[in-house]
Amino acid sequence: MSADEASIRRDLAACYRLVALNSWDDLTATHISARLPGAADEFLINPHGLLFEEITASSLVKVNHAGETLAPTPYPINPAGFVIHSAIHMARADAGCVIHLHTRDGMAVSALEEGLLPLTQQAILVMSELSFHDYEGVATDLDERVRLQRDLGQKNLMFLRNHGTLAVGRTVREAFRSIANLETACAAQVAALSMGRPLHFPDPHVAAEADRKFSRDMMAASAERNWPALLRKLDRESPGYAD
């Protein structure tokens, strides 16, 4: 195993553990993938059957875009996970990591006709990156890959309608930072709407300028700053992810 692959495995396993620590997991459902360096058609994904809090760097499954497992493993992969993640890795050379979640707040906002509202700074900073994909049932049909690719386009965030959230990043840490922003925005919106009080929206021009200033490079820089601290948190609260 190359040093690059070992590093990506550690980051991806850490991402699974962080999702579990944030209570964003859904038993053994949902999935996170990372493209392997130097192999355009190979990526890592979770072994279906392990809780996210159990996943380690060595337990991640290596697959290709044809769905073939490329190294021995006692576990299968989630068929829906393969369809969604292979679709995006195939279409986007910059998709180093793809995160798909079924959180309560993410699913709730995905079911709203208007989707995410510009109610908070986190929401404002992700609005321009949002795309939408209509629900087609459990994603086990390979034909759906074409429509996932079309609907995502060059955006880095997606609501899978009536289903959940999705984030794309050039690295694992970048994708995690993006999904954290989106999930925080969804949780704040659900809380605000639940209070039954009039909503205050920021001035649209101010919101647009804030969104314009928050570039993908700024997101990546934020991800790099936060990642070492997140790993220290894991070392304290969920050790063993790097095994």
CSV table of C-alpha atoms in Angstrom, one decimal:
chain,number,residue,atom,x,y,z
A,1,MET,CA,0.0,0.0,0.0
A,2,SER,CA,1.3,3.4,-0.9
A,3,ALA,CA,1.8,6.2,1.6
A,4,ASP,CA,-0.9,8.2,-0.2
A,5,GLU,CA,-3.4,5.4,0.0
A,6,ALA,CA,-2.7,4.9,3.7
A,7,SER,CA,-3.2,8.6,4.3
A,8,ILE,CA,-6.5,8.6,2.5
A,9,ARG,CA,-7.7,5.5,4.3
A,10,ARG,CA,-6.9,7.2,7.7
A,11,ASP,CA,-8.8,10.3,6.7
A,12,LEU,CA,-11.8,8.4,5.4
A,13,ALA,CA,-12.0,6.2,8.5
A,14,ALA,CA,-11.8,9.4,10.6
A,15,CYS,CA,-14.6,10.9,8.6
A,16,TYR,CA,-16.9,7.9,9.3
A,17,ARG,CA,-16.1,8.2,13.0
A,18,LEU,CA,-16.7,12.0,13.0
A,19,VAL,CA,-20.1,11.4,11.4
A,20,ALA,CA,-20.9,8.9,14.1
A,21,LEU,CA,-19.8,11.3,16.9
A,22,ASN,CA,-22.1,14.0,15.4
A,23,SER,CA,-25.0,11.5,15.4
A,24,TRP,CA,-25.3,11.9,11.6
A,25,ASP,CA,-25.2,8.1,10.9
A,26,ASP,CA,-28.1,5.9,10.1
A,27,LEU,CA,-27.2,2.5,11.6
A,28,THR,CA,-25.2,0.9,8.8
A,29,ALA,CA,-26.9,2.9,6.0
A,30,THR,CA,-25.5,5.9,4.2
A,31,HIS,CA,-21.9,6.0,2.9
A,32,ILE,CA,-18.7,8.0,2.3
A,33,SER,CA,-16.2,7.4,-0.4
A,34,ALA,CA,-12.7,8.6,-1.4
A,35,ARG,CA,-11.0,8.3,-4.7
A,36,LEU,CA,-7.6,6.5,-4.6
A,37,PRO,CA,-4.6,8.4,-5.9
A,38,GLY,CA,-3.3,7.4,-9.4
A,39,ALA,CA,-6.4,5.3,-10.2
A,40,ALA,CA,-9.1,7.2,-11.9
A,41,ASP,CA,-11.6,4.3,-11.5
A,42,GLU,CA,-10.9,3.1,-8.0
A,43,PHE,CA,-12.3,4.3,-4.7
A,44,LEU,CA,-12.8,3.3,-1.1
A,45,ILE,CA,-16.1,2.9,0.6
A,46,ASN,CA,-17.5,1.4,3.8
A,47,PRO,CA,-17.9,-2.3,4.5
A,48,HIS,CA,-21.7,-2.8,4.6
A,49,GLY,CA,-22.5,-4.2,8.0
A,50,LEU,CA,-20.2,-2.2,10.2
A,51,LEU,CA,-21.5,0.8,12.2
A,52,PHE,CA,-19.6,4.0,11.4
A,53,GLU,CA,-18.1,4.0,14.9
A,54,GLU,CA,-16.5,0.6,14.1
A,55,ILE,CA,-14.9,1.5,10.8
A,56,THR,CA,-11.1,1.5,10.5
A,57,ALA,CA,-8.6,2.4,7.8
A,58,SER,CA,-7.9,-1.2,7.1
A,59,SER,CA,-11.6,-2.3,6.9
A,60,LEU,CA,-12.5,0.1,4.1
A,61,VAL,CA,-13.4,-1.7,0.8
A,62,LYS,CA,-11.6,-0.9,-2.5
A,63,VAL,CA,-13.8,-1.1,-5.5
A,64,ASN,CA,-13.8,0.1,-9.1
A,65,HIS,CA,-16.5,1.8,-11.2
A,66,ALA,CA,-17.7,-1.6,-12.4
A,67,GLY,CA,-18.5,-2.6,-8.8
A,68,GLU,CA,-15.7,-5.1,-8.6
A,69,THR,CA,-14.1,-5.5,-5.1
A,70,LEU,CA,-10.3,-5.2,-5.6
A,71,ALA,CA,-9.0,-6.6,-2.4
A,72,PRO,CA,-10.1,-9.4,-0.1
A,73,THR,CA,-12.8,-8.5,2.4
A,74,PRO,CA,-15.4,-10.4,4.4
A,75,TYR,CA,-18.0,-7.6,3.8
A,76,PRO,CA,-20.2,-6.6,0.9
A,77,ILE,CA,-20.7,-3.0,-0.1
A,78,ASN,CA,-24.0,-1.2,-0.1
A,79,PRO,CA,-25.5,-1.4,-3.6
A,80,ALA,CA,-27.1,2.0,-3.3
A,81,GLY,CA,-23.9,3.4,-2.0
A,82,PHE,CA,-22.1,2.1,-5.1
A,83,VAL,CA,-24.6,3.6,-7.5
A,84,ILE,CA,-24.5,7.1,-5.9
A,85,HIS,CA,-20.7,7.3,-5.3
A,86,SER,CA,-19.6,5.7,-8.5
A,87,ALA,CA,-21.8,8.1,-10.5
A,88,ILE,CA,-20.1,11.1,-9.0
A,89,HIS,CA,-16.5,9.8,-9.1
A,90,MET,CA,-17.0,8.8,-12.7
A,91,ALA,CA,-18.3,12.3,-13.7
A,92,ARG,CA,-16.1,14.5,-11.6
A,93,ALA,CA,-12.3,14.3,-11.7
A,94,ASP,CA,-12.3,16.7,-8.7
A,95,ALA,CA,-14.5,14.5,-6.6
A,96,GLY,CA,-11.8,13.2,-4.1
A,97,CYS,CA,-14.5,12.5,-1.5
A,98,VAL,CA,-18.3,12.1,-1.6
A,99,ILE,CA,-20.4,12.1,1.6
A,100,HIS,CA,-24.1,11.1,1.7
A,101,LEU,CA,-26.2,11.3,4.8
A,102,HIS,CA,-29.7,10.6,6.1
A,103,THR,CA,-29.9,13.0,9.0
A,104,ARG,CA,-33.3,14.0,10.4
A,105,ASP,CA,-32.8,17.6,9.7
A,106,GLY,CA,-31.2,17.0,6.3
A,107,MET,CA,-34.1,14.8,5.3
A,108,ALA,CA,-36.6,17.3,6.6
A,109,VAL,CA,-35.2,20.2,4.5
A,110,SER,CA,-34.9,17.9,1.5
A,111,ALA,CA,-38.6,17.4,1.7
A,112,LEU,CA,-39.5,21.1,1.7
A,113,GLU,CA,-40.5,22.5,-1.7
A,114,GLU,CA,-38.3,25.6,-1.2
A,115,GLY,CA,-35.4,23.6,0.2
A,116,LEU,CA,-32.8,25.5,2.2
A,117,LEU,CA,-33.7,29.1,3.2
A,118,PRO,CA,-31.1,31.9,3.7
A,119,LEU,CA,-31.8,32.2,7.4
A,120,THR,CA,-28.3,31.7,8.8
A,121,GLN,CA,-24.7,32.4,7.8
A,122,GLN,CA,-24.1,28.7,7.3
A,123,ALA,CA,-27.0,28.6,4.9
A,124,ILE,CA,-25.9,31.7,3.0
A,125,LEU,CA,-22.4,30.3,2.5
A,126,VAL,CA,-23.7,27.1,0.8
A,127,MET,CA,-26.6,28.4,-1.2
A,128,SER,CA,-24.6,28.9,-4.5
A,129,GLU,CA,-23.3,25.3,-4.2
A,130,LEU,CA,-26.7,23.6,-3.9
A,131,SER,CA,-28.2,21.3,-6.4
A,132,PHE,CA,-31.3,19.0,-6.3
A,133,HIS,CA,-32.0,15.4,-7.4
A,134,ASP,CA,-35.6,14.0,-7.3
A,135,TYR,CA,-36.3,10.8,-5.4
A,136,GLU,CA,-36.3,7.7,-7.6
A,137,GLY,CA,-36.6,5.0,-4.9
A,138,VAL,CA,-33.7,3.2,-3.3
A,139,ALA,CA,-30.7,4.0,-5.6
A,140,THR,CA,-29.9,0.5,-6.9
A,141,ASP,CA,-30.6,1.2,-10.6
A,142,LEU,CA,-27.4,2.0,-12.5
A,143,ASP,CA,-29.4,4.1,-14.9
A,144,GLU,CA,-29.9,6.6,-12.1
A,145,ARG,CA,-26.2,7.5,-12.3
A,146,VAL,CA,-26.7,9.6,-15.4
A,147,ARG,CA,-29.4,11.7,-13.7
A,148,LEU,CA,-27.3,12.1,-10.6
A,149,GLN,CA,-24.4,13.4,-12.7
A,150,ARG,CA,-26.7,15.7,-14.6
A,151,ASP,CA,-28.4,17.1,-11.5
A,152,LEU,CA,-25.1,17.7,-9.6
A,153,GLY,CA,-23.3,19.3,-12.5
A,154,GLN,CA,-20.3,21.2,-11.1
A,155,LYS,CA,-22.0,22.0,-7.7
A,156,ASN,CA,-20.5,20.5,-4.5
A,157,LEU,CA,-23.7,20.1,-2.5
A,158,MET,CA,-26.9,18.3,-3.2
A,159,PHE,CA,-30.3,17.6,-1.7
A,160,LEU,CA,-31.5,14.2,-2.7
A,161,ARG,CA,-35.2,15.1,-2.4
A,162,ASN,CA,-37.1,13.2,0.3
A,163,HIS,CA,-33.9,11.3,1.0
A,164,GLY,CA,-30.9,13.3,2.4
A,165,THR,CA,-27.9,15.4,1.8
A,166,LEU,CA,-24.7,15.0,-0.2
A,167,ALA,CA,-21.3,16.8,-0.4
A,168,VAL,CA,-18.4,16.6,-2.7
A,169,GLY,CA,-14.9,17.7,-1.9
A,170,ARG,CA,-11.4,17.6,-3.4
A,171,THR,CA,-10.3,15.9,-0.2
A,172,VAL,CA,-12.0,14.1,2.7
A,173,ARG,CA,-11.5,17.0,5.0
A,174,GLU,CA,-13.0,19.4,2.5
A,175,ALA,CA,-16.1,17.3,2.0
A,176,PHE,CA,-16.5,17.0,5.7
A,177,ARG,CA,-16.3,20.7,6.2
A,178,SER,CA,-18.9,21.2,3.5
A,179,ILE,CA,-21.4,18.7,4.8
A,180,ALA,CA,-21.0,20.1,8.3
A,181,ASN,CA,-22.0,23.5,7.0
A,182,LEU,CA,-25.0,22.1,5.2
A,183,GLU,CA,-26.1,20.0,8.1
A,184,THR,CA,-25.8,22.9,10.6
A,185,ALA,CA,-27.8,25.1,8.3
A,186,CYS,CA,-30.5,22.4,8.0
A,187,ALA,CA,-30.7,22.0,11.8
A,188,ALA,CA,-31.0,25.7,12.3
A,189,GLN,CA,-33.7,26.0,9.7
A,190,VAL,CA,-35.7,23.2,11.3
A,191,ALA,CA,-35.4,24.8,14.7
A,192,ALA,CA,-36.3,28.3,13.4
A,193,LEU,CA,-39.4,27.0,11.6
A,194,SER,CA,-40.5,25.0,14.7
A,195,MET,CA,-40.8,28.2,16.8
A,196,GLY,CA,-43.9,29.4,15.0
A,197,ARG,CA,-42.6,33.0,15.0
A,198,PRO,CA,-42.1,35.5,12.1
A,199,LEU,CA,-38.7,34.8,10.4
A,200,HIS,CA,-36.2,37.6,9.7
A,201,PHE,CA,-34.3,37.2,6.5
A,202,PRO,CA,-30.9,39.0,5.9
A,203,ASP,CA,-30.8,41.7,3.3
A,204,PRO,CA,-30.5,39.9,-0.1
A,205,HIS,CA,-27.6,42.1,-1.2
A,206,VAL,CA,-25.6,41.4,2.0
A,207,ALA,CA,-26.3,37.7,1.7
A,208,ALA,CA,-25.2,37.6,-1.9
A,209,GLU,CA,-22.0,39.4,-1.1
A,210,ALA,CA,-21.2,37.1,1.8
A,211,ASP,CA,-21.8,34.1,-0.5
A,212,ARG,CA,-19.6,35.6,-3.2
A,213,LYS,CA,-16.7,36.1,-0.8
A,214,PHE,CA,-16.8,32.6,0.6
A,215,SER,CA,-15.0,30.7,-2.2
A,216,ARG,CA,-14.2,27.1,-2.5
A,217,ASP,CA,-10.6,27.9,-1.7
A,218,MET,CA,-11.7,29.5,1.6
A,219,MET,CA,-13.7,26.3,2.3
A,220,ALA,CA,-10.6,24.2,1.7
A,221,ALA,CA,-8.5,26.5,4.0
A,222,SER,CA,-11.1,26.1,6.7
A,223,ALA,CA,-11.1,22.4,6.3
A,224,GLU,CA,-7.3,22.2,6.6
A,225,ARG,CA,-7.4,24.4,9.8
A,226,ASN,CA,-10.0,22.3,11.5
A,227,TRP,CA,-8.9,18.7,10.5
A,228,PRO,CA,-6.0,18.3,13.0
A,229,ALA,CA,-8.2,19.4,15.9
A,230,LEU,CA,-10.9,17.0,14.8
A,231,LEU,CA,-8.4,14.1,14.7
A,232,ARG,CA,-7.3,15.0,18.2
A,233,LYS,CA,-10.9,14.8,19.2
A,234,LEU,CA,-11.2,11.4,17.7
A,235,ASP,CA,-8.0,10.3,19.5
A,236,ARG,CA,-9.7,11.1,22.7
A,237,GLU,CA,-13.2,9.9,22.0
A,238,SER,CA,-13.0,7.3,19.3
A,239,PRO,CA,-9.5,5.9,19.1
A,240,GLY,CA,-8.6,3.1,16.7
A,241,TYR,CA,-9.9,4.6,13.5
A,242,ALA,CA,-6.4,4.5,11.9
A,243,ASP,CA,-5.9,0.8,12.5
